[in-house]
Coordinates of C-alpha atoms and ligand atoms in Angstrom, one line a residue:
M1 CA 69.0 52.5 27.4
T2 CA 68.5 56.4 27.7
K3 CA 65.6 57.5 29.8
T4 CA 63.0 59.2 27.3
I5 CA 63.2 62.3 29.6
L6 CA 66.6 62.8 29.1
M7 CA 66.1 62.1 25.5
A8 CA 63.7 64.9 25.2
L9 CA 65.9 67.2 27.2
K10 CA 68.8 66.8 24.8
G11 CA 66.7 67.9 22.0
E12 CA 65.3 64.6 20.7
R13 CA 61.9 64.6 19.0
Q14 CA 59.9 61.2 19.9
A15 CA 57.2 59.7 18.4
V16 CA 55.6 59.1 22.0
P17 CA 56.5 62.0 24.4
P18 CA 57.2 61.2 28.1
V19 CA 54.9 62.1 30.6
W20 CA 54.9 63.5 33.9
M21 CA 52.5 65.8 35.8
M22 CA 53.1 68.7 38.0
R23 CA 52.1 67.7 41.8
Q24 CA 51.7 64.3 40.4
A25 CA 52.0 63.3 44.3
G26 CA 49.4 65.2 46.1
R27 CA 45.8 65.2 47.6
Y28 CA 44.0 64.0 44.4
L29 CA 45.6 60.5 45.5
P30 CA 44.0 58.4 48.3
E31 CA 47.8 57.0 49.1
Y32 CA 48.7 60.1 49.6
R33 CA 46.2 61.3 51.8
A34 CA 46.7 58.3 54.0
T35 CA 50.6 58.9 54.1
R36 CA 50.1 62.5 54.7
A37 CA 47.8 61.8 57.7
K38 CA 50.5 59.4 59.0
A39 CA 53.2 62.5 58.7
G40 CA 50.8 64.8 60.9
D41 CA 51.6 67.9 58.9
F42 CA 52.7 69.0 55.4
L43 CA 56.2 70.0 56.8
S44 CA 56.7 67.0 58.7
L45 CA 56.0 65.1 55.5
C46 CA 58.5 67.1 53.6
Y47 CA 61.2 66.5 55.9
T48 CA 60.6 62.6 56.8
P49 CA 62.7 61.1 53.9
D50 CA 61.0 57.6 54.1
L51 CA 57.5 59.4 53.9
A52 CA 58.5 62.0 51.4
A53 CA 60.1 59.2 49.3
E54 CA 57.0 57.0 49.6
V55 CA 54.8 59.7 48.4
T56 CA 57.1 60.5 45.4
L57 CA 56.8 56.6 44.6
Q58 CA 53.0 56.4 44.8
P59 CA 52.4 58.0 41.1
I60 CA 54.9 56.3 39.8
R61 CA 53.6 52.7 41.2
R62 CA 49.9 53.8 39.9
Y63 CA 50.6 55.2 36.5
G64 CA 54.4 54.7 35.5
F65 CA 55.0 58.1 34.8
D66 CA 58.5 58.8 32.9
A67 CA 59.5 61.0 35.5
A68 CA 59.3 61.4 39.5
I69 CA 59.6 64.6 41.4
L70 CA 61.0 64.7 44.5
F71 CA 58.1 65.6 47.2
A72 CA 59.3 68.8 49.0
D73 CA 58.1 72.7 48.7
I74 CA 59.7 75.4 47.4
L75 CA 59.3 77.3 50.6
L76 CA 61.6 75.2 52.5
I77 CA 64.7 77.0 51.6
A78 CA 63.1 80.1 53.0
Q79 CA 63.1 78.3 56.4
A80 CA 66.6 76.9 55.7
L81 CA 67.4 80.8 55.6
G82 CA 66.0 81.3 59.2
A83 CA 62.4 82.5 58.1
D84 CA 59.5 81.1 60.3
L85 CA 57.3 78.8 58.1
W86 CA 54.0 77.0 58.8
F87 CA 51.0 75.9 56.8
E88 CA 47.6 77.1 57.8
T89 CA 45.1 74.2 56.7
G90 CA 42.8 75.2 54.1
E91 CA 44.9 78.3 53.5
G92 CA 48.3 77.9 52.5
P93 CA 51.8 78.9 53.9
R94 CA 52.6 81.5 56.4
L95 CA 56.1 82.9 57.0
S96 CA 57.7 85.6 59.0
M97 CA 58.0 88.7 56.7
I98 CA 61.0 90.6 55.3
T99 CA 60.3 94.0 54.7
S100 CA 63.6 95.9 55.9
A101 CA 67.2 95.6 55.7
A102 CA 67.3 94.8 59.2
D103 CA 64.8 91.4 58.4
L104 CA 67.7 90.8 55.5
A105 CA 70.2 90.8 57.8
R106 CA 68.9 88.5 60.3
L107 CA 68.5 85.7 57.6
K108 CA 71.2 83.1 57.7
P109 CA 74.1 82.7 55.6
V110 CA 73.9 80.8 52.1
E111 CA 76.3 77.9 53.6
A112 CA 73.5 77.4 56.6
V113 CA 70.9 75.8 54.3
H114 CA 71.9 72.3 53.9
E115 CA 71.4 71.9 58.1
T116 CA 67.5 72.3 57.5
L117 CA 67.8 70.8 54.2
S118 CA 69.7 67.6 54.7
P119 CA 66.3 65.6 55.2
V120 CA 65.7 66.6 51.7
Y121 CA 68.8 65.2 50.1
E122 CA 68.4 61.8 51.6
T123 CA 64.9 61.8 50.3
V124 CA 66.8 62.3 46.8
R125 CA 69.2 59.4 47.7
I126 CA 66.0 57.0 48.7
L127 CA 64.5 57.6 45.4
S128 CA 67.6 57.2 43.4
E129 CA 68.0 53.4 44.8
E130 CA 64.3 52.6 44.7
L131 CA 63.0 54.3 41.2
P132 CA 62.6 52.1 38.2
K133 CA 65.6 52.3 36.1
E134 CA 63.5 53.8 33.2
T135 CA 62.0 56.8 35.5
T136 CA 63.9 60.0 35.8
L137 CA 64.3 61.8 39.1
I138 CA 63.7 65.5 39.0
G139 CA 64.8 67.8 41.7
F140 CA 63.5 71.4 42.1
A141 CA 63.8 74.6 43.8
G142 CA 61.7 77.8 43.5
A143 CA 63.0 80.7 41.3
P144 CA 64.2 83.4 43.6
W145 CA 61.0 86.0 42.6
T146 CA 58.7 83.2 43.3
V147 CA 60.3 82.4 46.8
A148 CA 60.8 86.2 47.4
T149 CA 57.4 87.0 47.0
Y150 CA 56.3 84.4 49.8
M151 CA 59.4 85.9 52.1
I152 CA 58.3 89.4 51.8
A153 CA 54.6 89.1 52.4
G154 CA 54.5 86.4 54.6
R155 CA 52.0 84.6 52.6
G156 CA 50.8 84.3 49.3
T157 CA 49.3 87.0 47.4
P158 CA 47.1 87.2 44.3
D159 CA 49.0 90.1 42.6
Q160 CA 52.4 89.7 44.7
G161 CA 51.8 93.3 45.9
P162 CA 54.0 93.6 49.0
A163 CA 57.1 92.2 46.9
H164 CA 56.6 95.1 44.1
A165 CA 56.0 97.6 46.7
L166 CA 59.5 96.5 48.9
K167 CA 61.1 96.7 45.0
A168 CA 59.9 100.2 44.7
A169 CA 60.4 101.4 48.0
D170 CA 64.1 99.6 48.9
R171 CA 65.6 98.1 45.7
A172 CA 68.9 97.5 47.6
T173 CA 67.1 95.4 50.3
F174 CA 64.7 93.7 47.4
A175 CA 68.0 93.1 45.1
A176 CA 70.2 91.7 47.9
L177 CA 67.2 89.5 49.0
I178 CA 67.1 88.0 45.2
D179 CA 71.0 87.6 45.5
R180 CA 70.8 85.6 48.7
L181 CA 68.2 83.4 47.5
T182 CA 69.9 82.9 43.9
E183 CA 73.2 81.7 45.7
A184 CA 71.1 79.6 48.2
T185 CA 69.4 77.9 45.5
V186 CA 72.6 77.0 43.7
E187 CA 73.9 75.3 46.8
Y188 CA 70.1 73.5 47.4
L189 CA 70.3 72.2 43.8
S190 CA 73.6 71.2 43.3
A191 CA 73.3 69.1 46.6
Q192 CA 69.9 67.6 45.3
V193 CA 72.3 66.8 42.2
E194 CA 75.0 65.2 44.1
A195 CA 72.5 63.1 46.2
G196 CA 71.3 61.6 43.0
A197 CA 69.1 64.1 41.1
E198 CA 69.4 63.7 37.1
V199 CA 67.5 66.7 36.1
V200 CA 66.3 69.9 38.1
K201 CA 63.5 72.1 37.6
L202 CA 63.3 76.1 38.8
F203 CA 59.4 77.1 39.7
D204 CA 58.6 80.6 38.8
S205 CA 55.3 80.6 39.5
W206 CA 54.8 84.4 39.5
A207 CA 57.0 85.4 36.9
G208 CA 54.0 86.5 35.1
S209 CA 53.8 89.7 37.4
L210 CA 57.1 91.0 36.3
K211 CA 57.0 93.4 33.4
G212 CA 59.5 95.1 31.0
A213 CA 63.1 95.5 32.7
D214 CA 61.9 93.8 35.7
F215 CA 61.1 90.5 33.8
T216 CA 64.9 90.6 32.6
D217 CA 66.2 92.1 36.0
F218 CA 64.1 89.2 38.5
A219 CA 62.8 86.5 35.9
V220 CA 65.6 86.0 33.8
K221 CA 68.9 87.0 35.4
P222 CA 68.7 85.4 38.3
V223 CA 67.7 82.1 36.6
Q224 CA 70.4 82.2 34.0
R225 CA 73.0 82.7 37.2
I226 CA 71.6 79.7 38.8
I227 CA 71.8 77.5 35.4
A228 CA 75.3 78.8 34.6
E229 CA 76.7 78.0 37.9
L230 CA 75.0 74.2 38.3
K231 CA 76.2 73.6 34.9
R232 CA 79.6 74.9 35.7
R233 CA 79.7 72.6 38.7
H234 CA 77.5 69.4 36.9
P235 CA 78.8 70.0 33.2
G236 CA 75.8 68.6 31.1
L237 CA 73.0 68.5 33.8
P238 CA 69.5 69.2 32.3
I239 CA 67.4 71.9 33.5
I240 CA 64.0 72.7 33.1
A241 CA 62.6 76.5 33.8
F242 CA 58.9 77.1 34.5
P243 CA 58.2 81.2 34.3
R244 CA 54.7 80.6 34.6
E245 CA 52.5 83.0 32.9
A246 CA 55.3 84.9 30.9
G247 CA 53.2 85.0 27.8
E248 CA 55.6 86.6 25.4
G249 CA 58.3 86.4 27.5
Y250 CA 58.7 82.6 27.0
V251 CA 59.9 83.6 23.5
G252 CA 63.8 83.5 23.9
F253 CA 63.6 82.6 27.3
A254 CA 65.7 79.3 27.0
R255 CA 68.1 81.1 25.1
A256 CA 68.8 83.8 27.5
T257 CA 68.8 81.7 30.7
G258 CA 70.5 78.5 29.2
A259 CA 67.8 76.0 30.2
D260 CA 67.3 73.1 28.1
C261 CA 63.5 73.0 28.4
V262 CA 60.8 76.1 29.0
A263 CA 57.6 74.6 30.7
L264 CA 54.6 76.2 29.2
D265 CA 51.3 77.5 31.3
N266 CA 47.9 76.5 29.8
S267 CA 47.5 80.3 29.1
V268 CA 49.6 80.0 25.7
S269 CA 48.4 77.9 22.8
A270 CA 50.4 75.0 21.8
D271 CA 50.5 76.0 18.2
W272 CA 51.7 79.5 19.1
A273 CA 54.4 78.0 21.4
A274 CA 55.4 75.2 19.1
E275 CA 56.0 78.1 16.3
H276 CA 57.7 80.5 19.1
V277 CA 59.1 78.9 22.2
Q278 CA 59.7 75.0 20.7
V279 CA 61.9 76.4 17.9
D280 CA 64.9 76.8 20.8
G281 CA 63.9 73.2 22.2
C282 CA 62.7 71.0 24.5
V283 CA 59.1 72.3 25.8
Q284 CA 56.9 70.9 28.6
G285 CA 53.2 71.2 28.8
N286 CA 50.7 72.4 28.3
L287 CA 47.3 70.9 29.4
A288 CA 44.9 72.4 31.5
P289 CA 44.5 71.3 34.8
H290 CA 40.6 71.6 35.1
H291 CA 40.6 68.6 32.6
M292 CA 41.3 66.4 35.0
V293 CA 38.4 67.4 37.1
T294 CA 35.9 67.3 34.4
G295 CA 37.5 64.3 32.1
G296 CA 35.4 63.0 29.5
A297 CA 36.0 63.4 26.0
A298 CA 37.2 66.9 26.1
L299 CA 40.4 65.4 28.0
V300 CA 41.2 63.3 25.4
E301 CA 41.0 65.4 22.8
E302 CA 42.7 68.1 24.0
T303 CA 45.6 65.9 25.1
R304 CA 45.9 64.5 21.7
R305 CA 45.7 68.0 20.2
I306 CA 48.9 69.4 22.4
V307 CA 50.7 66.2 21.6
R308 CA 50.2 66.8 17.9
A309 CA 50.9 70.8 18.1
F310 CA 54.2 69.5 19.7
A311 CA 54.9 66.2 17.6
G312 CA 57.7 68.5 15.0
G313 CA 60.2 68.7 18.3
P314 CA 61.4 67.9 21.5
H315 CA 58.2 67.6 23.9
I316 CA 57.7 66.3 27.5
F317 CA 53.9 66.0 28.1
N318 CA 52.7 67.9 31.3
L319 CA 50.0 69.9 32.9
G320 CA 50.1 73.9 32.5
H321 CA 50.3 73.8 36.3
G322 CA 49.8 71.4 39.1
I323 CA 46.6 68.8 39.2
T324 CA 44.0 70.0 41.9
P325 CA 42.9 67.9 44.6
D326 CA 39.6 67.6 43.5
A327 CA 40.9 65.8 40.3
D328 CA 39.7 62.3 38.9
P329 CA 42.7 59.7 39.6
D330 CA 40.7 57.7 36.5
S331 CA 41.4 60.7 34.4
V332 CA 45.1 60.9 35.0
Q333 CA 45.1 57.3 33.2
R334 CA 43.0 58.3 30.5
M335 CA 45.4 61.4 29.7
I336 CA 48.3 59.1 30.2
D337 CA 46.4 56.6 27.8
A338 CA 45.8 59.3 24.9
V339 CA 49.6 60.6 25.1
R340 CA 51.0 56.9 24.8
E341 CA 48.4 55.4 22.6
G342 CA 46.9 58.3 20.5
Ligands
LIG401 O1 54.8 68.3 42.1 C1 55.1 67.9 42.7 O2 54.5 66.7 43.0 C2 56.4 67.5 44.0 C3 56.3 68.4 45.1 C4 55.9 70.0 45.2 C5 54.6 70.6 45.7 N1 54.8 71.8 46.1 C6 54.4 69.7 47.0 C7 53.0 70.4 47.9 C8 56.2 71.2 44.1 C9 56.8 70.8 43.3 C10 55.6 72.1 44.6 C11 55.8 73.6 44.3 C12 55.4 74.8 44.8 N2 54.8 74.8 46.4 C13 55.0 75.7 44.0 C14 55.5 76.3 42.7 C15 54.7 75.7 41.9 C16 53.0 76.2 41.8 O3 52.2 75.5 42.2 O4 52.9 76.9 41.4 C17 54.5 76.7 45.2 C18 54.3 78.3 44.7 C19 54.8 76.1 46.5 C20 54.3 77.2 47.6 C21 53.0 76.1 48.2 N3 53.1 74.8 48.9 C22 51.7 76.5 48.4 C23 50.9 77.7 47.7 C24 50.7 75.3 48.9 C25 49.5 75.6 49.4 C26 48.5 75.6 48.1 C27 48.1 74.1 48.3 O5 47.9 73.6 46.9 O6 47.5 73.7 49.3 C28 51.9 74.4 49.2 C29 51.2 72.9 50.0 C30 51.9 72.0 48.9 N4 52.8 71.9 48.3 C31 50.9 71.1 48.9 C32 51.4 70.0 48.0 C33 51.4 68.4 47.8 C34 49.7 70.5 49.5 C35 49.8 70.3 50.9 C36 48.9 69.3 51.6 O7 49.2 68.1 51.3 O8 47.9 69.6 52.4

């Protein structure tokens, strides 16, 4: 039996698209909140393989999604490279900042990342044993640009201003940070694949703030390099890329980077994306996450509309971004039923 997600990633159209959800292991689930409380804090949850595997499995048990995504965070690699990382409750991530060549020089070499990240590989090993045989295991990392925006600013920013400022003021340091992250990400994802990840996904949450040549240089090229090297090391490895809010940048993105699937945010219409992006292969997306909060008939209608819009080609049903903590767990079941039963 071939897994449905792997069939979609090979370019097969299916009568019923496979379905999973970004942030499917998260605070909207009471069982996640209980395990998170047991772990103490978010990073301890990420670095404790039994607990990270447990929260990864929770949405699979509850809903039977077609894929499980490893529970970790895109910022762990910054910590593995030597940055300080912590999460302020109710606010988000905080990191030591990279603003100069001297800061960059203090980072650890690429080969050092495995020391910090080995518990993540252990989580992947546990999951590849424990997941139901029909469920695909997805590993992931942040794309270099998005991880760099946090490493430069020391936190999340609405407009990625500090990263754009470093790019303008000291391009050599900025480009060297992108290169370091590109190489470290290859090592990190390669180790996840060796531990049992069947697909990997690159999250470029802030790709939309790169324009023109910057989009090519920092959203396309690093992702293309990572994909080429991963596919050289692991022939046939399926890869999903998520250049969030890329807009017109979605057109040709799969061809330019070698990605097998492009994940779409909900700012693009499904009809437009079917015509301009799905022509090149599999797409994933793109229900607006707010439907998981508001529910009702609109949730079901919008889910069906997206399934129909992408029915002509390979499609993995998903949200356009992560599910939010205020979502209703029953709405998730209604979405899955609408995908599978029409
Ligand atoms: O999708 C999944 O279920 C897999 C696990 C996963 C998490 N984060 C768990 C998490 C994945 C794939 C991510 C990716 C991630 N992390 C991204 C890219 C995707 C996106 O959302 O755009 C980014 C930008 C981050 C960085 C990050 N992690 C931020 C900004 C925050 C704080 C904001 C928030 O939602 O609280 C996190 C924390 C985080 N990562 C949580 C989870 C479940 C919430 C932490 C908690 O339990 O308190």
